[in-house]
Tab-separated table of C-alpha atoms in Angstrom:
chain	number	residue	atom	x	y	z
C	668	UNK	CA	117.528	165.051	55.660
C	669	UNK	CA	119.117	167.386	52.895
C	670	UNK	CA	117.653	170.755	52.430
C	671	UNK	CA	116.643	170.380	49.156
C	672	UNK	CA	114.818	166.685	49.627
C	673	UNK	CA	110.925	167.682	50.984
C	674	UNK	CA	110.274	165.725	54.485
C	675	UNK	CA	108.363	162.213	53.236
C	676	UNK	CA	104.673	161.944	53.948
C	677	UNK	CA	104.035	160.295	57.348
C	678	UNK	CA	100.768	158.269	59.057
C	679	UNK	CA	99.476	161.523	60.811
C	680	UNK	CA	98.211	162.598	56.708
C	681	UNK	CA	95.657	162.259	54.853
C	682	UNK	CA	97.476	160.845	52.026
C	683	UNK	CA	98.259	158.059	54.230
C	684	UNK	CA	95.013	157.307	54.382
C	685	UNK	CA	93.380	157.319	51.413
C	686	UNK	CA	95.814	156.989	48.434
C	687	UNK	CA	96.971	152.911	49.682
C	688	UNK	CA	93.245	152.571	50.236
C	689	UNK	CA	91.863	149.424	48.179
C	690	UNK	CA	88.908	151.551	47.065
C	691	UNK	CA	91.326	153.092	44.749
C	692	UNK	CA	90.661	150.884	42.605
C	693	UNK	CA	87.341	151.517	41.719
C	694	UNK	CA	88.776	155.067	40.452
C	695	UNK	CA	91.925	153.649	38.339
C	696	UNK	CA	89.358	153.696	35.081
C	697	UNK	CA	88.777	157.374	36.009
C	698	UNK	CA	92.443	158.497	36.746
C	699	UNK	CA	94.037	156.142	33.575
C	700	UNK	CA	91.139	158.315	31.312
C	701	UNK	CA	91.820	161.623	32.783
C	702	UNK	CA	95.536	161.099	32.180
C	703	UNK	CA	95.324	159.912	28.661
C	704	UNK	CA	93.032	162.807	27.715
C	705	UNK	CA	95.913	164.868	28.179
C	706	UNK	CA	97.461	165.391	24.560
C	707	UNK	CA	101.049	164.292	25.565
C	708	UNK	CA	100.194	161.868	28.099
C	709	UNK	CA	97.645	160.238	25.304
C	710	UNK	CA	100.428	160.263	22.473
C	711	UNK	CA	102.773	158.724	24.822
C	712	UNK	CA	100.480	156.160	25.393
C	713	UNK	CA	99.482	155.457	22.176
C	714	UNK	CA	102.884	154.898	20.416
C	715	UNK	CA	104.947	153.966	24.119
C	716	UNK	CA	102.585	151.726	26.138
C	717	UNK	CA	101.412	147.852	26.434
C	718	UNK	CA	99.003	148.909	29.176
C	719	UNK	CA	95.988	147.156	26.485
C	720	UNK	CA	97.876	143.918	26.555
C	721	UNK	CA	98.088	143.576	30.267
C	722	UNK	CA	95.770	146.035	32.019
C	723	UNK	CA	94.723	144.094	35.445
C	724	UNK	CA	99.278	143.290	35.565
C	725	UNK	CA	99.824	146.966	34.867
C	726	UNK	CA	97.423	148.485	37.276
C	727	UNK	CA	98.222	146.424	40.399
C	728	UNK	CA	102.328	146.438	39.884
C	729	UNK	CA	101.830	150.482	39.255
C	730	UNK	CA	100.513	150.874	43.059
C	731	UNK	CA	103.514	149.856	44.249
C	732	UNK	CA	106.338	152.582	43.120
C	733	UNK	CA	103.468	154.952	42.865
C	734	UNK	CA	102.145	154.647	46.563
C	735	UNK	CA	105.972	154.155	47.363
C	736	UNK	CA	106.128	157.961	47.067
C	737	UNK	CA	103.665	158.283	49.841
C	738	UNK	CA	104.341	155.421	51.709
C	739	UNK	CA	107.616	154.542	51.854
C	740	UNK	CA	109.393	157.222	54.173
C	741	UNK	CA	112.914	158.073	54.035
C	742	UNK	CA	113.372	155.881	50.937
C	743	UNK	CA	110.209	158.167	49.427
C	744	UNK	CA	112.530	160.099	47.173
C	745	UNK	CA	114.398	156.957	46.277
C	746	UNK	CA	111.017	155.455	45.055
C	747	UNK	CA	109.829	158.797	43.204
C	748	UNK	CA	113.736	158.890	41.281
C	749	UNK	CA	112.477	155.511	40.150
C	750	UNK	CA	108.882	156.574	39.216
C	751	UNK	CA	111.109	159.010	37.027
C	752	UNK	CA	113.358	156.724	35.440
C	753	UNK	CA	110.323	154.920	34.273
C	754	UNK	CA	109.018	157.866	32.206
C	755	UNK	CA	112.978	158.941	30.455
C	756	UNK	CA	112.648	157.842	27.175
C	757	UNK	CA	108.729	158.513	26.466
C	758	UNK	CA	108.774	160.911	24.287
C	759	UNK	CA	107.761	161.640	20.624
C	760	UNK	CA	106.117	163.528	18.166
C	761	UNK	CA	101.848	162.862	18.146
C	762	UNK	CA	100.118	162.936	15.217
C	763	UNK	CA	99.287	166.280	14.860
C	764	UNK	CA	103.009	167.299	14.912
C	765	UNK	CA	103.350	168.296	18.639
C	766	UNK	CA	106.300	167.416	20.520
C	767	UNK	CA	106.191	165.531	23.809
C	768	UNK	CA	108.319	164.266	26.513
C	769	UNK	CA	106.557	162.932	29.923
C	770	UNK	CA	108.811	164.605	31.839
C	771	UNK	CA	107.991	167.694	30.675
C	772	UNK	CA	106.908	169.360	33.740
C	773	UNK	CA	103.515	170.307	32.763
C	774	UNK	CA	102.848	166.868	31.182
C	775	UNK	CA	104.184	164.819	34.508
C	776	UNK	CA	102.263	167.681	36.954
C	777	UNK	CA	98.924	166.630	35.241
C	778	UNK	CA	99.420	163.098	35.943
C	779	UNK	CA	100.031	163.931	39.323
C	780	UNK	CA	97.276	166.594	39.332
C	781	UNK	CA	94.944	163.130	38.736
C	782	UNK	CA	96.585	161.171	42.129
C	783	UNK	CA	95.617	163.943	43.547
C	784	UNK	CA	92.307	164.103	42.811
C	785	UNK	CA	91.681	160.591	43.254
C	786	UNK	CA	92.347	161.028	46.586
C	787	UNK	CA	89.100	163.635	46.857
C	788	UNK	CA	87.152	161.139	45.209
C	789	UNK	CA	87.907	158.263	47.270
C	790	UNK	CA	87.214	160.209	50.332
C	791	UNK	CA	84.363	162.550	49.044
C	792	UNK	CA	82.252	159.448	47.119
C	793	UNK	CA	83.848	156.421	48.646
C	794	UNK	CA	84.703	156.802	52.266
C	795	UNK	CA	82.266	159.445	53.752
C	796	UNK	CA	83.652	162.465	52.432
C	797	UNK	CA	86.158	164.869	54.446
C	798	UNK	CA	84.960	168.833	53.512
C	799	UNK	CA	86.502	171.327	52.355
C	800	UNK	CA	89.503	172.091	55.418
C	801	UNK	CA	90.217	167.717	54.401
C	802	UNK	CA	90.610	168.882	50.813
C	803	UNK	CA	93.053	172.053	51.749
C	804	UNK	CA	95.077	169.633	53.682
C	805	UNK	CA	95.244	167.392	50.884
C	806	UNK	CA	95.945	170.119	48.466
C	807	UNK	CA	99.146	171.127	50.646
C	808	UNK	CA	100.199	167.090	51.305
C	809	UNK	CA	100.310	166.605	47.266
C	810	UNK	CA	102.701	169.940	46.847
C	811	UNK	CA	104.839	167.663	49.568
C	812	UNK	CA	104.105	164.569	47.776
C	813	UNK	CA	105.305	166.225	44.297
C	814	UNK	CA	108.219	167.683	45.413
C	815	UNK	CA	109.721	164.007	45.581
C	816	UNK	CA	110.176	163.861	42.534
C	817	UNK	CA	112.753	166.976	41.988
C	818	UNK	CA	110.708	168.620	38.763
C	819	UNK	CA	110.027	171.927	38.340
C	820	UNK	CA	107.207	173.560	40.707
C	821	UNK	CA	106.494	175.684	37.992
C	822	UNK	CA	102.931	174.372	36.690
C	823	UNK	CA	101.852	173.640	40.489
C	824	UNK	CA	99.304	176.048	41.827
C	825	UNK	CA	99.784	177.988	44.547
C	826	UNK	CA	96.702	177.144	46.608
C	827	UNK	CA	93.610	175.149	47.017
C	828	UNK	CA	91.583	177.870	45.002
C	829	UNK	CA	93.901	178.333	42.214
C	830	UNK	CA	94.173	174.572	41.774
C	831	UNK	CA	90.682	174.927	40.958
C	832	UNK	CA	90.374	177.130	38.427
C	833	UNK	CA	93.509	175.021	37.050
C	834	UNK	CA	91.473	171.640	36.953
C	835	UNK	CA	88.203	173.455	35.540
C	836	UNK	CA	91.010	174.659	32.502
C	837	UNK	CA	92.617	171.905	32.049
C	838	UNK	CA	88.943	169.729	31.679
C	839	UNK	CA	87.248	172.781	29.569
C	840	UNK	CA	90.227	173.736	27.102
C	841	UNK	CA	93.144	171.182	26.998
C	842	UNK	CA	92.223	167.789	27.624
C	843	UNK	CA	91.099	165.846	24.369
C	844	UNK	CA	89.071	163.029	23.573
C	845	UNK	CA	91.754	160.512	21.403
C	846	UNK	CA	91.998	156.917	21.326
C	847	UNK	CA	94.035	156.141	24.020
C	848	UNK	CA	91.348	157.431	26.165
C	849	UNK	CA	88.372	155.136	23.706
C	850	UNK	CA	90.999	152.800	24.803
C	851	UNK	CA	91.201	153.085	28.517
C	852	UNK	CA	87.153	152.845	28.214
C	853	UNK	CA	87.085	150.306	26.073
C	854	UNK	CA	87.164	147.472	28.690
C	855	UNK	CA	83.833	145.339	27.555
C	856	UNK	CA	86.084	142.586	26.737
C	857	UNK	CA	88.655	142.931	29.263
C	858	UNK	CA	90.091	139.913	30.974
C	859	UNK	CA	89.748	137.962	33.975
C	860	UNK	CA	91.680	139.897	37.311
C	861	UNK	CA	94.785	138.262	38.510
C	862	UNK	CA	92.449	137.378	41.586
C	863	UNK	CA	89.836	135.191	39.703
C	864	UNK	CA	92.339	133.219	37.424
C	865	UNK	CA	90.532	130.089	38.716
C	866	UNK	CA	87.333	131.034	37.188
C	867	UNK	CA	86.937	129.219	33.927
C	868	UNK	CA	86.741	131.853	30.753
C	869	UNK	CA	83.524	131.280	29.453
C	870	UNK	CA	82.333	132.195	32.908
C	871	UNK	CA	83.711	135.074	33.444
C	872	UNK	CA	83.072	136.686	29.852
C	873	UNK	CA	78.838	137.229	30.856
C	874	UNK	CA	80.854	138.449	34.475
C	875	UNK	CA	83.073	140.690	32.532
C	876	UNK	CA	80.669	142.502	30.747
C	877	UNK	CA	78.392	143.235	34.061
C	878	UNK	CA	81.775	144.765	35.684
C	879	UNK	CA	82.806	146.862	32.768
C	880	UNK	CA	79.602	148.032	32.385
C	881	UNK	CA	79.318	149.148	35.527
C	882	UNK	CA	82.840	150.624	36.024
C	883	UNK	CA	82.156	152.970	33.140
C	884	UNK	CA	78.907	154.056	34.715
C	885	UNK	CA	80.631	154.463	38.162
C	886	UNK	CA	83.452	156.674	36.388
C	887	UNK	CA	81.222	158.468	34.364
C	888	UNK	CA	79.888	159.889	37.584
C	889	UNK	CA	82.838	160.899	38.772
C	890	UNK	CA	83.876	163.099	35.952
C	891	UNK	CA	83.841	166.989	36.121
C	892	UNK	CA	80.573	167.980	33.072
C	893	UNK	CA	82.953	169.796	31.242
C	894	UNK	CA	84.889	165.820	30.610
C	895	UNK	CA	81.634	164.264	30.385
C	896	UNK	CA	80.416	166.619	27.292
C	897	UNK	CA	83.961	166.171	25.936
C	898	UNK	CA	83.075	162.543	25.615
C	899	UNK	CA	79.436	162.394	25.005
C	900	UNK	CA	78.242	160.937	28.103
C	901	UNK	CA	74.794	161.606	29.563
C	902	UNK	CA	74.012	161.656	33.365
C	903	UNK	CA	70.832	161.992	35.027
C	904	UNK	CA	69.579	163.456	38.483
C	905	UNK	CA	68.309	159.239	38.907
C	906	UNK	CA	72.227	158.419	37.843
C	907	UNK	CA	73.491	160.985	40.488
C	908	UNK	CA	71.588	159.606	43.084
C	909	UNK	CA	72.155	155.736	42.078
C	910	UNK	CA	75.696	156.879	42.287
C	911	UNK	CA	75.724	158.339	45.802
C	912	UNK	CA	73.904	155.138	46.946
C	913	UNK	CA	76.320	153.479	45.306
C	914	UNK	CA	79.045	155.084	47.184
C	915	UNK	CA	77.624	155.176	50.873
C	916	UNK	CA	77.164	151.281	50.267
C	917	UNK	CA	80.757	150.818	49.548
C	918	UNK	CA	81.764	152.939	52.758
C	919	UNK	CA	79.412	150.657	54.717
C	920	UNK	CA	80.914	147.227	53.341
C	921	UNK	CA	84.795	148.381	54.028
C	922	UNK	CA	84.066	149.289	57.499
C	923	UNK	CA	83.548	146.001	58.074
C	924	UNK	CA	87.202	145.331	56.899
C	925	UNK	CA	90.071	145.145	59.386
C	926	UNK	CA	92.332	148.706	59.182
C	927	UNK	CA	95.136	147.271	57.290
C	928	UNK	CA	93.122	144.703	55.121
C	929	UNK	CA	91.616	148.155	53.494
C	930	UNK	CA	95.205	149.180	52.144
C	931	UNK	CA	97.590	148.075	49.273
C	932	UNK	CA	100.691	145.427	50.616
C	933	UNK	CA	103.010	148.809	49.863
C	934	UNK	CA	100.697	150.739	52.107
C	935	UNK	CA	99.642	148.264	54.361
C	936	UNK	CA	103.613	147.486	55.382
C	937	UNK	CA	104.188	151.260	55.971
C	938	UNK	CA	101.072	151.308	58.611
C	939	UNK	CA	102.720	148.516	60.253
C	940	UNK	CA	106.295	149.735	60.611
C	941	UNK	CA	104.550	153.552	62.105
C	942	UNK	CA	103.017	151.015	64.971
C	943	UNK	CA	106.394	149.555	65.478
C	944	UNK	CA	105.441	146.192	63.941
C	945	UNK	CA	107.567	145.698	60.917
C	946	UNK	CA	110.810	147.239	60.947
C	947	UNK	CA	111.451	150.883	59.439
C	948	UNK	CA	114.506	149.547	57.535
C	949	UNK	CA	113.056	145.775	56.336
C	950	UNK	CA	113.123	145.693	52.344
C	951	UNK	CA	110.184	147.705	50.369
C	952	UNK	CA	107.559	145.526	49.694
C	953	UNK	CA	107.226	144.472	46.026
C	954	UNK	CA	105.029	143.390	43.205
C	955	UNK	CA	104.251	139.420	43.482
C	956	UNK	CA	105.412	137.852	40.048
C	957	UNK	CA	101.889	137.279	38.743
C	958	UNK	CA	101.834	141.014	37.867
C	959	UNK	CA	104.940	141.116	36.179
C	960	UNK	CA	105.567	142.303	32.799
C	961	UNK	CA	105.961	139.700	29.821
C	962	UNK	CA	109.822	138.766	29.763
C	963	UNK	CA	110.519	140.038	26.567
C	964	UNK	CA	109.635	143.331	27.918
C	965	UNK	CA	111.965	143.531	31.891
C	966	UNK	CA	114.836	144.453	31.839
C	967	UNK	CA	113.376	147.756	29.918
C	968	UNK	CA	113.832	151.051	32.001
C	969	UNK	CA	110.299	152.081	30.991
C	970	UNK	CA	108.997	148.619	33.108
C	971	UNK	CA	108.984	148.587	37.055
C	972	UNK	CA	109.589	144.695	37.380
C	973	UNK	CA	111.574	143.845	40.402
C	974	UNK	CA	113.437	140.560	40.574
C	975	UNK	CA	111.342	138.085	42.031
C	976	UNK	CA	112.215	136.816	45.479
């Protein structure tokens, strides 16, 4: 491998583990927020993306270019040149006159700063928790992971205690609440998932208002106080403990699920080539045409939407 290309994440890390990990999901609401707060990330957002026109598409194609980083080996930096190309032309002046381009390295570094995180949050609230040596591995495995992508290392901390005091600035004096964040939230009348298509709509509207009500709860737990005040949510010492049940409940029911059953198709294909059961060269795995972008919108470079096989 060239010198200057990082050695790609492999089964012995903890990334491996958690970022392909289904439960993932239940922290997309909190990573999509977190990101969007961000006043560059927000603006692009706001005037770039159709994420409110197909959310449940958006989310599950994302996992697969975005885990590919992680997951997909030699062919990692491939993956994160694409993740790249997805992000050129998003740029933009917000509505307060700043200037923003998602690659700017601070901009992209917080968006990765969140995948990061997420991965804490899976393991700390979601899968039993891992301490504070799991979370200094983790810390050095997303320097690797980041690297991938070629940008400057300039806004990356330089250890597990200096990323720290970088996430507690970031949530206390740069992050905003803005409408693509509302937005993000705003899910009460989101649709049915790609999964439950068969369900008749008038069914799952009652259904869909349970769930979004309780993802919002679930996320609002997970946020640091500082983003919590910045939004105007309340939590409670009976929410905090609701939560942790919550949590140890959800550990419980996945240990009941097969190893690779618990992990994305992108992540779940990786596991089986490191056991020698899929071979290491066989194509990537890709997004299933049900989470495709409209038509009028592939063919765009900003769109990940592989040709269907």
């Amino acid at each position: 491998m060239a010198a200057d290309i990082p050695e790609p994440l492999g089964p012995d890390s903890l990334a491996w583990k958690y970022v392909g990990d289904w439960r993932g999901v239940l922290v997309a609401l909190w990573a999509g927020s977190m990101q969007n707060m961000h006043p560059a990330l927000g603006a692009g957002v706001e005037q770039h993306s159709r994420f409110f026109e197909e959310r449940w598409q958006r989310l599950f194609r994302s996992l697969y270019p975005i885990s590919g980083v992680v997951y997909d080996g030699p062919r990692a930096r491939g993956t994160a040149l694409e993740v790249l190309g997805y992000h050129q032309r998003i740029k933009g002046v917000d509505a307060r006159g700043r200037r923003y381009h998602a690659l700017d390295p601070d901009t992209y570094y917080w968006a990765h700063s969140t995948f990061f995180v997420s991965t804490i949050l899976i393991a700390d609230h979601l899968a039993g928790g891992i301490g504070e040596a799991g979370k200094r591995q983790l810390f050095d495995e997303h320097i690797q992971w980041y690297r991938m992508y070629g940008l400057s290392m300039r806004p990356v901390p330089e250890s597990w205690e200096a990323f720290q005091l970088y996430w507690k600035r970031m949530c206390a004096d740069v992050l905003e609440d803005n409408n693509a964040t509302r937005d993000v939230l705003d899910i009460a009348a989101i649709g049915r998932p790609p999964f439950l298509l068969w369900l008749p709509a008038p069914m799952w509207r009652p259904i869909g208002k349970l769930v979004a009500r309780g993802f919002v709860w679930f996320t609002t737990g997970l946020y640091d106080r500082e983003v919590r005040d910045l939004l105007g949510y309340t939590w409670s010492e009976r929410d905090a403990r609701l939560h942790r049940r919550a949590g140890k409940a959800i550990n419980a029911l996945f240990k009941l699920v097969p190893h690779d059953r618990r992990y994305h198709p992108r992540a779940r294909a990786a596991w089986r080539a490191a056991r020698g059961e899929r071979a290491a060269d066989a194509e990537l795995v890709e997004t299933p045409p049900r989470n495709l972008p409209p038509l009028s919108e592939r063919g765009k470079p900003e769109h990940y939407a592989p040709e269907p096989r």
